[in-house]
Amino acid sequence: MKKLIIEGKRALYVDLTAEEEAARLLEIEQNTPTAEELAIEAAIADAPLSARAWFQANPAAKLIWSMPVAELAAEIASLIDVSFAGLSAANRTRWKLLITGITLAVRVLVKRERLD
Amino acid sequence: MIPVEFIRRITNLELRLDDLVKPEVVLGMSLIAPPQTLTGSVATVTFSNIPAGFRHLLLMAQLRTDRSAEIDAARLQFNGDTGNNYDEEHYTANSTTLSAAANIAAASMLIGATEAANSRSLNSGPLMIDIFNYTSAAEKWVFSRSAAFGNVSAAADMFIQNFAGRWRGTGAITSLTLLPNTGPNFVSGCTFQLYGVR
């Protein structure tokens, strides 16, 4: 990697030192979005504009938007098992199906721009 | 015989006209270094030994990086300071969506959007950075505005960003470095001009 140093009328192209290059690569790595972040951003970019703004303003919602269905269902199931611990297993299963179904339906509707 | 007062007025008038035809005097700006156009890829661009004879600095650049995307960003450092001494707040207009974000105590200052490898060929994004009172003993304020339009295949490709940042350093700014956010390089054709503002 090279760097350009401009000093008055002089402009010099010089190689980065090994130390500078290592520091630069580390910083770039820290600045570069992860594959997961990129996937979320791409999913949000497909959303209609008002929904996109809402998802961008709510980081937790970003996960719901892009999470694989099985993972989303597992997350909801876990939440209901904790929150509705007093209910019977059969009733908790009903709640899990209901909330997962509603969440997925909203996600599909938003993607089809019906809620925009 | 021509009165002395008349000659003095004529002379003054000529001096003023002379000043008016020099752009750097009219605008109160002087180029600190000749405009530079990159002839190859570089990881950083540094203006060094910046003289202290001005009140503010203005950096104008057109930037494109080799990041495999339609947009990247540029970062700024002063006096080689890589400590966590940079704060910034910015807002982004992307198509019809407006969003904002802040970065506190960062190792460099996020300063604007740039075009990247998947943007329309030969295009580079404009970036204009004002650096206020760069020799003062106070922390230094920076304003910038920038744009990148990617490959313009959709309105969502279009970004405008405005930034306000502050460097916590209290020494006079004697050098400044621009770095790609991801890059890793600024590519051939990028341009840089640094002005001193009186």
PDB file of C-alpha atoms in Angstrom:
ATOM      1  CA  MET A   1       0.000   0.000   0.000  1.00  0.00           C
ATOM      2  CA  LYS A   2       1.147   3.513  -0.750  1.00  0.00           C
ATOM      3  CA  LYS A   3       0.456   6.913   0.732  1.00  0.00           C
ATOM      4  CA  LEU A   4       0.560  10.362  -0.794  1.00  0.00           C
ATOM      5  CA  ILE A   5       2.245  13.162   1.155  1.00  0.00           C
ATOM      6  CA  ILE A   6       1.628  16.691  -0.082  1.00  0.00           C
ATOM      7  CA  GLU A   7       3.886  19.398   1.268  1.00  0.00           C
ATOM      8  CA  GLY A   8       3.703  22.719  -0.495  1.00  0.00           C
ATOM      9  CA  LYS A   9       4.534  22.107  -4.127  1.00  0.00           C
ATOM     10  CA  ARG A  10       5.957  18.641  -3.465  1.00  0.00           C
ATOM     11  CA  ALA A  11       3.842  15.487  -3.735  1.00  0.00           C
ATOM     12  CA  LEU A  12       5.471  12.204  -2.769  1.00  0.00           C
ATOM     13  CA  TYR A  13       4.106   8.696  -3.242  1.00  0.00           C
ATOM     14  CA  VAL A  14       5.758   6.476  -0.650  1.00  0.00           C
ATOM     15  CA  ASP A  15       5.154   2.966   0.682  1.00  0.00           C
ATOM     16  CA  LEU A  16       3.424   2.571   4.023  1.00  0.00           C
ATOM     17  CA  THR A  17       5.682   1.084   6.663  1.00  0.00           C
ATOM     18  CA  ALA A  18       4.761  -2.414   7.837  1.00  0.00           C
ATOM     19  CA  GLU A  19       3.496  -0.882  11.083  1.00  0.00           C
ATOM     20  CA  GLU A  20       1.366   1.727   9.293  1.00  0.00           C
ATOM     21  CA  GLU A  21      -0.060  -0.885   6.956  1.00  0.00           C
ATOM     22  CA  ALA A  22      -0.971  -3.205   9.826  1.00  0.00           C
ATOM     23  CA  ALA A  23      -2.655  -0.346  11.703  1.00  0.00           C
ATOM     24  CA  ARG A  24      -4.519   0.706   8.575  1.00  0.00           C
ATOM     25  CA  LEU A  25      -5.767  -2.816   7.847  1.00  0.00           C
ATOM     26  CA  LEU A  26      -6.919  -3.215  11.436  1.00  0.00           C
ATOM     27  CA  GLU A  27      -8.834   0.047  11.301  1.00  0.00           C
ATOM     28  CA  ILE A  28     -10.421  -0.906   7.972  1.00  0.00           C
ATOM     29  CA  GLU A  29     -11.463  -4.245   9.415  1.00  0.00           C
ATOM     30  CA  GLN A  30     -13.137  -2.459  12.310  1.00  0.00           C
ATOM     31  CA  ASN A  31     -14.896  -0.037   9.941  1.00  0.00           C
ATOM     32  CA  THR A  32     -16.091  -2.671   7.481  1.00  0.00           C
ATOM     33  CA  PRO A  33     -19.655  -3.865   8.064  1.00  0.00           C
ATOM     34  CA  THR A  34     -19.970  -7.578   8.848  1.00  0.00           C
ATOM     35  CA  ALA A  35     -21.782  -9.905   6.429  1.00  0.00           C
ATOM     36  CA  GLU A  36     -24.693  -9.963   8.877  1.00  0.00           C
ATOM     37  CA  GLU A  37     -24.871  -6.160   8.995  1.00  0.00           C
ATOM     38  CA  LEU A  38     -24.720  -5.993   5.204  1.00  0.00           C
ATOM     39  CA  ALA A  39     -27.516  -8.580   4.911  1.00  0.00           C
ATOM     40  CA  ILE A  40     -29.672  -6.554   7.285  1.00  0.00           C
ATOM     41  CA  GLU A  41     -28.984  -3.344   5.396  1.00  0.00           C
ATOM     42  CA  ALA A  42     -29.799  -5.063   2.102  1.00  0.00           C
ATOM     43  CA  ALA A  43     -33.061  -6.397   3.522  1.00  0.00           C
ATOM     44  CA  ILE A  44     -33.971  -2.962   4.806  1.00  0.00           C
ATOM     45  CA  ALA A  45     -33.107  -1.405   1.472  1.00  0.00           C
ATOM     46  CA  ASP A  46     -35.771  -3.625  -0.124  1.00  0.00           C
ATOM     47  CA  ALA A  47     -38.439  -2.340   2.233  1.00  0.00           C
ATOM     48  CA  PRO A  48     -40.774   0.491   1.273  1.00  0.00           C
ATOM     49  CA  LEU A  49     -39.469   3.853   2.364  1.00  0.00           C
ATOM     50  CA  SER A  50     -41.579   4.511   5.457  1.00  0.00           C
ATOM     51  CA  ALA A  51     -40.988   0.975   6.732  1.00  0.00           C
ATOM     52  CA  ARG A  52     -37.268   1.339   6.005  1.00  0.00           C
ATOM     53  CA  ALA A  53     -37.071   4.488   8.115  1.00  0.00           C
ATOM     54  CA  TRP A  54     -38.850   2.722  10.964  1.00  0.00           C
ATOM     55  CA  PHE A  55     -36.518  -0.274  10.813  1.00  0.00           C
ATOM     56  CA  GLN A  56     -33.466   1.975  10.698  1.00  0.00           C
ATOM     57  CA  ALA A  57     -34.665   3.793  13.795  1.00  0.00           C
ATOM     58  CA  ASN A  58     -35.228   0.533  15.693  1.00  0.00           C
ATOM     59  CA  PRO A  59     -32.127  -1.650  15.804  1.00  0.00           C
ATOM     60  CA  ALA A  60     -33.932  -4.589  17.390  1.00  0.00           C
ATOM     61  CA  ALA A  61     -36.495  -4.511  14.612  1.00  0.00           C
ATOM     62  CA  LYS A  62     -33.715  -4.914  12.072  1.00  0.00           C
ATOM     63  CA  LEU A  63     -33.127  -8.411  13.385  1.00  0.00           C
ATOM     64  CA  ILE A  64     -36.788  -9.319  13.157  1.00  0.00           C
ATOM     65  CA  TRP A  65     -36.834  -8.038   9.623  1.00  0.00           C
ATOM     66  CA  SER A  66     -33.956 -10.174   8.364  1.00  0.00           C
ATOM     67  CA  MET A  67     -33.872 -13.156  10.736  1.00  0.00           C
ATOM     68  CA  PRO A  68     -34.436 -16.589   9.133  1.00  0.00           C
ATOM     69  CA  VAL A  69     -37.944 -17.906   9.893  1.00  0.00           C
ATOM     70  CA  ALA A  70     -36.761 -20.820  12.073  1.00  0.00           C
ATOM     71  CA  GLU A  71     -34.532 -18.510  14.080  1.00  0.00           C
ATOM     72  CA  LEU A  72     -37.329 -15.977  14.485  1.00  0.00           C
ATOM     73  CA  ALA A  73     -39.752 -18.687  15.657  1.00  0.00           C
ATOM     74  CA  ALA A  74     -37.180 -19.950  18.163  1.00  0.00           C
ATOM     75  CA  GLU A  75     -36.645 -16.406  19.468  1.00  0.00           C
ATOM     76  CA  ILE A  76     -40.377 -15.855  19.938  1.00  0.00           C
ATOM     77  CA  ALA A  77     -40.750 -19.288  21.568  1.00  0.00           C
ATOM     78  CA  SER A  78     -37.971 -18.499  24.002  1.00  0.00           C
ATOM     79  CA  LEU A  79     -39.531 -15.133  24.844  1.00  0.00           C
ATOM     80  CA  ILE A  80     -42.951 -16.658  25.457  1.00  0.00           C
ATOM     81  CA  ASP A  81     -41.559 -19.499  27.595  1.00  0.00           C
ATOM     82  CA  VAL A  82     -40.013 -16.884  29.876  1.00  0.00           C
ATOM     83  CA  SER A  83     -42.780 -14.275  29.801  1.00  0.00           C
ATOM     84  CA  PHE A  84     -45.755 -16.649  29.961  1.00  0.00           C
ATOM     85  CA  ALA A  85     -44.190 -19.193  32.298  1.00  0.00           C
ATOM     86  CA  GLY A  86     -47.434 -19.501  34.258  1.00  0.00           C
ATOM     87  CA  LEU A  87     -49.362 -20.860  31.273  1.00  0.00           C
ATOM     88  CA  SER A  88     -49.647 -24.513  30.386  1.00  0.00           C
ATOM     89  CA  ALA A  89     -47.321 -25.848  27.684  1.00  0.00           C
ATOM     90  CA  ALA A  90     -50.291 -26.238  25.314  1.00  0.00           C
ATOM     91  CA  ASN A  91     -51.355 -22.612  25.769  1.00  0.00           C
ATOM     92  CA  ARG A  92     -47.803 -21.357  25.364  1.00  0.00           C
ATOM     93  CA  THR A  93     -47.576 -23.279  22.081  1.00  0.00           C
ATOM     94  CA  ARG A  94     -50.750 -21.560  20.887  1.00  0.00           C
ATOM     95  CA  TRP A  95     -49.300 -18.165  21.750  1.00  0.00           C
ATOM     96  CA  LYS A  96     -46.047 -19.024  20.012  1.00  0.00           C
ATOM     97  CA  LEU A  97     -47.862 -19.991  16.821  1.00  0.00           C
ATOM     98  CA  LEU A  98     -50.084 -16.920  16.958  1.00  0.00           C
ATOM     99  CA  ILE A  99     -47.313 -14.380  17.536  1.00  0.00           C
ATOM    100  CA  THR A 100     -44.932 -16.026  15.078  1.00  0.00           C
ATOM    101  CA  GLY A 101     -47.699 -16.091  12.490  1.00  0.00           C
ATOM    102  CA  ILE A 102     -48.555 -12.424  13.015  1.00  0.00           C
ATOM    103  CA  THR A 103     -44.900 -11.391  12.894  1.00  0.00           C
ATOM    104  CA  LEU A 104     -44.268 -13.255   9.659  1.00  0.00           C
ATOM    105  CA  ALA A 105     -47.486 -11.920   8.123  1.00  0.00           C
ATOM    106  CA  VAL A 106     -46.460  -8.347   8.967  1.00  0.00           C
ATOM    107  CA  ARG A 107     -43.034  -8.975   7.489  1.00  0.00           C
ATOM    108  CA  VAL A 108     -44.535 -10.293   4.246  1.00  0.00           C
ATOM    109  CA  LEU A 109     -47.030  -7.427   4.052  1.00  0.00           C
ATOM    110  CA  VAL A 110     -44.322  -4.829   4.589  1.00  0.00           C
ATOM    111  CA  LYS A 111     -42.149  -6.445   1.945  1.00  0.00           C
ATOM    112  CA  ARG A 112     -45.059  -6.276  -0.462  1.00  0.00           C
ATOM    113  CA  GLU A 113     -45.404  -2.581   0.410  1.00  0.00           C
ATOM    114  CA  ARG A 114     -49.021  -3.003   1.587  1.00  0.00           C
ATOM    115  CA  LEU A 115     -48.209  -1.174   4.801  1.00  0.00           C
ATOM    116  CA  ASP A 116     -46.245   1.622   3.196  1.00  0.00           C
TER     117      ASP A 116
ATOM    118  CA  MET B   1      -0.039  70.686 -12.987  1.00  0.00           C
ATOM    119  CA  ILE B   2      -1.818  67.598 -11.526  1.00  0.00           C
ATOM    120  CA  PRO B   3      -2.634  67.926  -7.817  1.00  0.00           C
ATOM    121  CA  VAL B   4      -0.906  65.451  -5.487  1.00  0.00           C
ATOM    122  CA  GLU B   5      -4.230  64.478  -3.950  1.00  0.00           C
ATOM    123  CA  PHE B   6      -5.542  63.476  -7.373  1.00  0.00           C
ATOM    124  CA  ILE B   7      -2.513  61.278  -8.009  1.00  0.00           C
ATOM    125  CA  ARG B   8      -2.910  59.614  -4.615  1.00  0.00           C
ATOM    126  CA  ARG B   9      -6.541  58.797  -5.298  1.00  0.00           C
ATOM    127  CA  ILE B  10      -5.759  57.410  -8.730  1.00  0.00           C
ATOM    128  CA  THR B  11      -2.966  55.282  -7.266  1.00  0.00           C
ATOM    129  CA  ASN B  12      -5.224  53.935  -4.546  1.00  0.00           C
ATOM    130  CA  LEU B  13      -7.912  53.173  -7.080  1.00  0.00           C
ATOM    131  CA  GLU B  14      -5.440  51.265  -9.228  1.00  0.00           C
ATOM    132  CA  LEU B  15      -4.319  49.275  -6.217  1.00  0.00           C
ATOM    133  CA  ARG B  16      -7.868  48.362  -5.359  1.00  0.00           C
ATOM    134  CA  LEU B  17      -8.622  47.312  -8.940  1.00  0.00           C
ATOM    135  CA  ASP B  18      -5.429  45.300  -8.942  1.00  0.00           C
ATOM    136  CA  ASP B  19      -6.607  43.485  -5.836  1.00  0.00           C
ATOM    137  CA  LEU B  20     -10.009  42.799  -7.325  1.00  0.00           C
ATOM    138  CA  VAL B  21      -8.626  40.863 -10.289  1.00  0.00           C
ATOM    139  CA  LYS B  22      -6.757  38.468  -7.986  1.00  0.00           C
ATOM    140  CA  PRO B  23      -9.257  35.758  -6.981  1.00  0.00           C
ATOM    141  CA  GLU B  24      -7.373  34.784  -3.840  1.00  0.00           C
ATOM    142  CA  VAL B  25      -7.682  38.339  -2.531  1.00  0.00           C
ATOM    143  CA  VAL B  26     -11.351  38.717  -3.436  1.00  0.00           C
ATOM    144  CA  LEU B  27     -12.250  35.417  -1.769  1.00  0.00           C
ATOM    145  CA  GLY B  28      -9.679  35.727   0.998  1.00  0.00           C
ATOM    146  CA  MET B  29      -8.359  32.287   0.039  1.00  0.00           C
ATOM    147  CA  SER B  30      -5.029  30.933  -1.109  1.00  0.00           C
ATOM    148  CA  LEU B  31      -4.038  27.490  -2.291  1.00  0.00           C
ATOM    149  CA  ILE B  32      -1.740  25.948   0.300  1.00  0.00           C
ATOM    150  CA  ALA B  33      -0.601  23.278  -2.143  1.00  0.00           C
ATOM    151  CA  PRO B  34      -1.156  22.907  -5.884  1.00  0.00           C
ATOM    152  CA  PRO B  35      -4.225  20.790  -6.765  1.00  0.00           C
ATOM    153  CA  GLN B  36      -3.342  17.097  -6.747  1.00  0.00           C
ATOM    154  CA  THR B  37      -4.842  14.326  -8.872  1.00  0.00           C
ATOM    155  CA  LEU B  38      -3.993  10.778  -7.900  1.00  0.00           C
ATOM    156  CA  THR B  39      -2.063   8.868 -10.546  1.00  0.00           C
ATOM    157  CA  GLY B  40      -2.387   5.566  -8.688  1.00  0.00           C
ATOM    158  CA  SER B  41      -4.076   4.016  -5.660  1.00  0.00           C
ATOM    159  CA  VAL B  42      -3.084   5.233  -2.219  1.00  0.00           C
ATOM    160  CA  ALA B  43      -4.194   4.223   1.275  1.00  0.00           C
ATOM    161  CA  THR B  44      -3.870   7.724   2.717  1.00  0.00           C
ATOM    162  CA  VAL B  45      -3.416  11.298   1.548  1.00  0.00           C
ATOM    163  CA  THR B  46      -1.598  13.668   3.896  1.00  0.00           C
ATOM    164  CA  PHE B  47      -1.118  17.418   3.698  1.00  0.00           C
ATOM    165  CA  SER B  48       1.925  18.092   5.861  1.00  0.00           C
ATOM    166  CA  ASN B  49       3.637  21.212   7.178  1.00  0.00           C
ATOM    167  CA  ILE B  50       0.477  23.302   6.822  1.00  0.00           C
ATOM    168  CA  PRO B  51       1.493  26.933   7.378  1.00  0.00           C
ATOM    169  CA  ALA B  52      -0.076  28.901  10.229  1.00  0.00           C
ATOM    170  CA  GLY B  53      -0.778  32.134   8.372  1.00  0.00           C
ATOM    171  CA  PHE B  54      -4.512  31.685   7.793  1.00  0.00           C
ATOM    172  CA  ARG B  55      -7.645  31.754   9.917  1.00  0.00           C
ATOM    173  CA  HIS B  56      -9.424  28.644   8.556  1.00  0.00           C
ATOM    174  CA  LEU B  57      -8.757  25.757   6.178  1.00  0.00           C
ATOM    175  CA  LEU B  58     -10.922  24.522   3.322  1.00  0.00           C
ATOM    176  CA  LEU B  59     -10.308  21.125   1.762  1.00  0.00           C
ATOM    177  CA  MET B  60     -12.062  20.236  -1.491  1.00  0.00           C
ATOM    178  CA  ALA B  61     -11.784  16.711  -2.807  1.00  0.00           C
ATOM    179  CA  GLN B  62     -13.459  14.329  -5.213  1.00  0.00           C
ATOM    180  CA  LEU B  63     -13.158  10.810  -3.898  1.00  0.00           C
ATOM    181  CA  ARG B  64     -13.623   7.238  -5.044  1.00  0.00           C
ATOM    182  CA  THR B  65     -12.336   4.124  -3.306  1.00  0.00           C
ATOM    183  CA  ASP B  66     -11.754   0.535  -4.414  1.00  0.00           C
ATOM    184  CA  ARG B  67     -14.303  -0.873  -1.960  1.00  0.00           C
ATOM    185  CA  SER B  68     -16.479  -3.459  -3.726  1.00  0.00           C
ATOM    186  CA  ALA B  69     -19.698  -1.499  -3.240  1.00  0.00           C
ATOM    187  CA  GLU B  70     -21.520   1.561  -4.554  1.00  0.00           C
ATOM    188  CA  ILE B  71     -20.611   3.755  -1.620  1.00  0.00           C
ATOM    189  CA  ASP B  72     -17.767   4.181   0.816  1.00  0.00           C
ATOM    190  CA  ALA B  73     -16.775   6.972   3.185  1.00  0.00           C
ATOM    191  CA  ALA B  74     -13.735   9.059   4.036  1.00  0.00           C
ATOM    192  CA  ARG B  75     -12.135   9.653   7.411  1.00  0.00           C
ATOM    193  CA  LEU B  76      -9.939  12.449   8.672  1.00  0.00           C
ATOM    194  CA  GLN B  77      -7.073  12.659  11.173  1.00  0.00           C
ATOM    195  CA  PHE B  78      -5.089  15.666  12.359  1.00  0.00           C
ATOM    196  CA  ASN B  79      -1.385  15.813  13.228  1.00  0.00           C
ATOM    197  CA  GLY B  80      -1.137  12.025  12.967  1.00  0.00           C
ATOM    198  CA  ASP B  81      -3.320  11.669  16.075  1.00  0.00           C
ATOM    199  CA  THR B  82      -4.692   8.107  16.171  1.00  0.00           C
ATOM    200  CA  GLY B  83      -6.012   8.378  19.730  1.00  0.00           C
ATOM    201  CA  ASN B  84      -9.731   8.318  20.499  1.00  0.00           C
ATOM    202  CA  ASN B  85     -10.009  12.086  20.119  1.00  0.00           C
ATOM    203  CA  TYR B  86     -12.576  12.592  17.381  1.00  0.00           C
ATOM    204  CA  ASP B  87     -16.310  13.245  17.812  1.00  0.00           C
ATOM    205  CA  GLU B  88     -18.843  13.707  15.054  1.00  0.00           C
ATOM    206  CA  GLU B  89     -22.565  13.920  14.337  1.00  0.00           C
ATOM    207  CA  HIS B  90     -23.963  13.521  10.846  1.00  0.00           C
ATOM    208  CA  TYR B  91     -27.147  13.126   8.922  1.00  0.00           C
ATOM    209  CA  THR B  92     -27.733  11.260   5.713  1.00  0.00           C
ATOM    210  CA  ALA B  93     -30.329  11.808   3.034  1.00  0.00           C
ATOM    211  CA  ASN B  94     -30.827   8.553   1.132  1.00  0.00           C
ATOM    212  CA  SER B  95     -33.589   8.760  -1.456  1.00  0.00           C
ATOM    213  CA  THR B  96     -36.455  10.132   0.668  1.00  0.00           C
ATOM    214  CA  THR B  97     -35.162   8.809   3.994  1.00  0.00           C
ATOM    215  CA  LEU B  98     -33.347  11.057   6.418  1.00  0.00           C
ATOM    216  CA  SER B  99     -31.339   9.451   9.225  1.00  0.00           C
ATOM    217  CA  ALA B 100     -28.724  10.596  11.710  1.00  0.00           C
ATOM    218  CA  ALA B 101     -25.900   9.071  13.717  1.00  0.00           C
ATOM    219  CA  ALA B 102     -23.088  10.073  16.049  1.00  0.00           C
ATOM    220  CA  ASN B 103     -19.621   8.726  16.782  1.00  0.00           C
ATOM    221  CA  ILE B 104     -17.917   9.735  20.008  1.00  0.00           C
ATOM    222  CA  ALA B 105     -14.255   9.282  20.941  1.00  0.00           C
ATOM    223  CA  ALA B 106     -13.263   7.622  17.676  1.00  0.00           C
ATOM    224  CA  ALA B 107      -9.701   7.136  16.411  1.00  0.00           C
ATOM    225  CA  SER B 108     -10.511   9.153  13.278  1.00  0.00           C
ATOM    226  CA  MET B 109     -13.331  11.416  12.174  1.00  0.00           C
ATOM    227  CA  LEU B 110     -15.891  10.069   9.729  1.00  0.00           C
ATOM    228  CA  ILE B 111     -16.164  12.962   7.315  1.00  0.00           C
ATOM    229  CA  GLY B 112     -18.222  12.131   4.228  1.00  0.00           C
ATOM    230  CA  ALA B 113     -19.493   9.770   1.570  1.00  0.00           C
ATOM    231  CA  THR B 114     -17.399   8.714  -1.401  1.00  0.00           C
ATOM    232  CA  GLU B 115     -18.058   6.761  -4.560  1.00  0.00           C
ATOM    233  CA  ALA B 116     -16.721   3.192  -4.615  1.00  0.00           C
ATOM    234  CA  ALA B 117     -15.731   0.469  -7.083  1.00  0.00           C
ATOM    235  CA  ASN B 118     -19.286  -0.331  -8.227  1.00  0.00           C
ATOM    236  CA  SER B 119     -20.243   3.297  -8.832  1.00  0.00           C
ATOM    237  CA  ARG B 120     -20.571   4.594 -12.373  1.00  0.00           C
ATOM    238  CA  SER B 121     -17.145   4.568 -13.965  1.00  0.00           C
ATOM    239  CA  LEU B 122     -14.925   7.637 -13.751  1.00  0.00           C
ATOM    240  CA  ASN B 123     -17.155   9.270 -11.157  1.00  0.00           C
ATOM    241  CA  SER B 124     -15.910  10.460  -7.806  1.00  0.00           C
ATOM    242  CA  GLY B 125     -17.972  11.990  -5.026  1.00  0.00           C
ATOM    243  CA  PRO B 126     -17.542  15.632  -4.030  1.00  0.00           C
ATOM    244  CA  LEU B 127     -16.389  16.382  -0.489  1.00  0.00           C
ATOM    245  CA  MET B 128     -15.940  19.847   0.994  1.00  0.00           C
ATOM    246  CA  ILE B 129     -14.461  20.220   4.483  1.00  0.00           C
ATOM    247  CA  ASP B 130     -14.232  23.448   6.514  1.00  0.00           C
ATOM    248  CA  ILE B 131     -11.761  23.424   9.412  1.00  0.00           C
ATOM    249  CA  PHE B 132     -12.319  26.375  11.724  1.00  0.00           C
ATOM    250  CA  ASN B 133      -9.575  28.282  13.590  1.00  0.00           C
ATOM    251  CA  TYR B 134      -7.050  25.555  12.954  1.00  0.00           C
ATOM    252  CA  THR B 135      -4.279  27.236  14.920  1.00  0.00           C
ATOM    253  CA  SER B 136      -6.312  28.024  18.045  1.00  0.00           C
ATOM    254  CA  ALA B 137      -5.676  26.383  21.407  1.00  0.00           C
ATOM    255  CA  ALA B 138      -9.287  25.223  21.578  1.00  0.00           C
ATOM    256  CA  GLU B 139     -10.668  22.004  20.128  1.00  0.00           C
ATOM    257  CA  LYS B 140     -11.125  22.283  16.385  1.00  0.00           C
ATOM    258  CA  TRP B 141     -14.532  22.247  14.709  1.00  0.00           C
ATOM    259  CA  VAL B 142     -15.002  20.703  11.303  1.00  0.00           C
ATOM    260  CA  PHE B 143     -18.001  20.926   8.968  1.00  0.00           C
ATOM    261  CA  SER B 144     -18.324  18.905   5.808  1.00  0.00           C
ATOM    262  CA  ARG B 145     -20.785  17.987   3.103  1.00  0.00           C
ATOM    263  CA  SER B 146     -20.522  15.205   0.565  1.00  0.00           C
ATOM    264  CA  ALA B 147     -22.453  13.106  -1.924  1.00  0.00           C
ATOM    265  CA  ALA B 148     -22.281   9.766  -3.695  1.00  0.00           C
ATOM    266  CA  PHE B 149     -24.742   8.414  -6.262  1.00  0.00           C
ATOM    267  CA  GLY B 150     -23.387   4.866  -6.827  1.00  0.00           C
ATOM    268  CA  ASN B 151     -24.423   3.388 -10.165  1.00  0.00           C
ATOM    269  CA  VAL B 152     -27.693   5.372 -10.082  1.00  0.00           C
ATOM    270  CA  SER B 153     -29.768   2.277 -10.833  1.00  0.00           C
ATOM    271  CA  ALA B 154     -32.275   3.294  -8.140  1.00  0.00           C
ATOM    272  CA  ALA B 155     -33.107   6.307  -6.006  1.00  0.00           C
ATOM    273  CA  ALA B 156     -31.804   4.272  -3.039  1.00  0.00           C
ATOM    274  CA  ASP B 157     -28.275   4.567  -4.519  1.00  0.00           C
ATOM    275  CA  MET B 158     -28.198   8.291  -3.835  1.00  0.00           C
ATOM    276  CA  PHE B 159     -26.652   9.685  -0.670  1.00  0.00           C
ATOM    277  CA  ILE B 160     -25.992  13.178   0.640  1.00  0.00           C
ATOM    278  CA  GLN B 161     -24.223  13.507   3.983  1.00  0.00           C
ATOM    279  CA  ASN B 162     -23.559  16.506   6.205  1.00  0.00           C
ATOM    280  CA  PHE B 163     -21.153  16.276   9.119  1.00  0.00           C
ATOM    281  CA  ALA B 164     -20.129  18.366  12.110  1.00  0.00           C
ATOM    282  CA  GLY B 165     -17.097  17.075  13.958  1.00  0.00           C
ATOM    283  CA  ARG B 166     -14.595  18.154  16.545  1.00  0.00           C
ATOM    284  CA  TRP B 167     -11.019  17.131  17.198  1.00  0.00           C
ATOM    285  CA  ARG B 168     -10.088  17.182  20.876  1.00  0.00           C
ATOM    286  CA  GLY B 169      -6.511  18.243  20.103  1.00  0.00           C
ATOM    287  CA  THR B 170      -5.470  21.653  21.364  1.00  0.00           C
ATOM    288  CA  GLY B 171      -2.327  22.153  19.300  1.00  0.00           C
ATOM    289  CA  ALA B 172      -2.342  23.981  15.980  1.00  0.00           C
ATOM    290  CA  ILE B 173      -3.182  21.733  13.062  1.00  0.00           C
ATOM    291  CA  THR B 174      -0.020  21.232  11.034  1.00  0.00           C
ATOM    292  CA  SER B 175      -1.022  18.165   9.052  1.00  0.00           C
ATOM    293  CA  LEU B 176      -4.201  16.427   8.004  1.00  0.00           C
ATOM    294  CA  THR B 177      -4.739  12.969   6.578  1.00  0.00           C
ATOM    295  CA  LEU B 178      -7.670  11.590   4.595  1.00  0.00           C
ATOM    296  CA  LEU B 179      -8.306   7.841   4.743  1.00  0.00           C
ATOM    297  CA  PRO B 180     -10.927   5.597   3.138  1.00  0.00           C
ATOM    298  CA  ASN B 181     -13.398   4.185   5.651  1.00  0.00           C
ATOM    299  CA  THR B 182     -13.221   0.743   4.033  1.00  0.00           C
ATOM    300  CA  GLY B 183     -11.378   1.031   0.692  1.00  0.00           C
ATOM    301  CA  PRO B 184      -8.643   0.153   1.343  1.00  0.00           C
ATOM    302  CA  ASN B 185      -7.478   2.711  -1.242  1.00  0.00           C
ATOM    303  CA  PHE B 186      -8.415   5.982  -2.863  1.00  0.00           C
ATOM    304  CA  VAL B 187      -8.085   5.303  -6.576  1.00  0.00           C
ATOM    305  CA  SER B 188      -6.492   7.069  -9.517  1.00  0.00           C
ATOM    306  CA  GLY B 189      -8.304  10.238 -10.561  1.00  0.00           C
ATOM    307  CA  CYS B 190      -9.226  11.447  -7.057  1.00  0.00           C
ATOM    308  CA  THR B 191      -8.501  15.156  -6.634  1.00  0.00           C
ATOM    309  CA  PHE B 192      -7.439  17.207  -3.599  1.00  0.00           C
ATOM    310  CA  GLN B 193      -7.141  20.946  -3.038  1.00  0.00           C
ATOM    311  CA  LEU B 194      -6.301  22.574   0.285  1.00  0.00           C
ATOM    312  CA  TYR B 195      -6.966  26.293   0.748  1.00  0.00           C
ATOM    313  CA  GLY B 196      -6.111  28.660   3.531  1.00  0.00           C
ATOM    314  CA  VAL B 197      -8.893  31.134   4.334  1.00  0.00           C
ATOM    315  CA  ARG B 198      -8.052  34.565   5.713  1.00  0.00           C
TER     316      ARG B 198
END
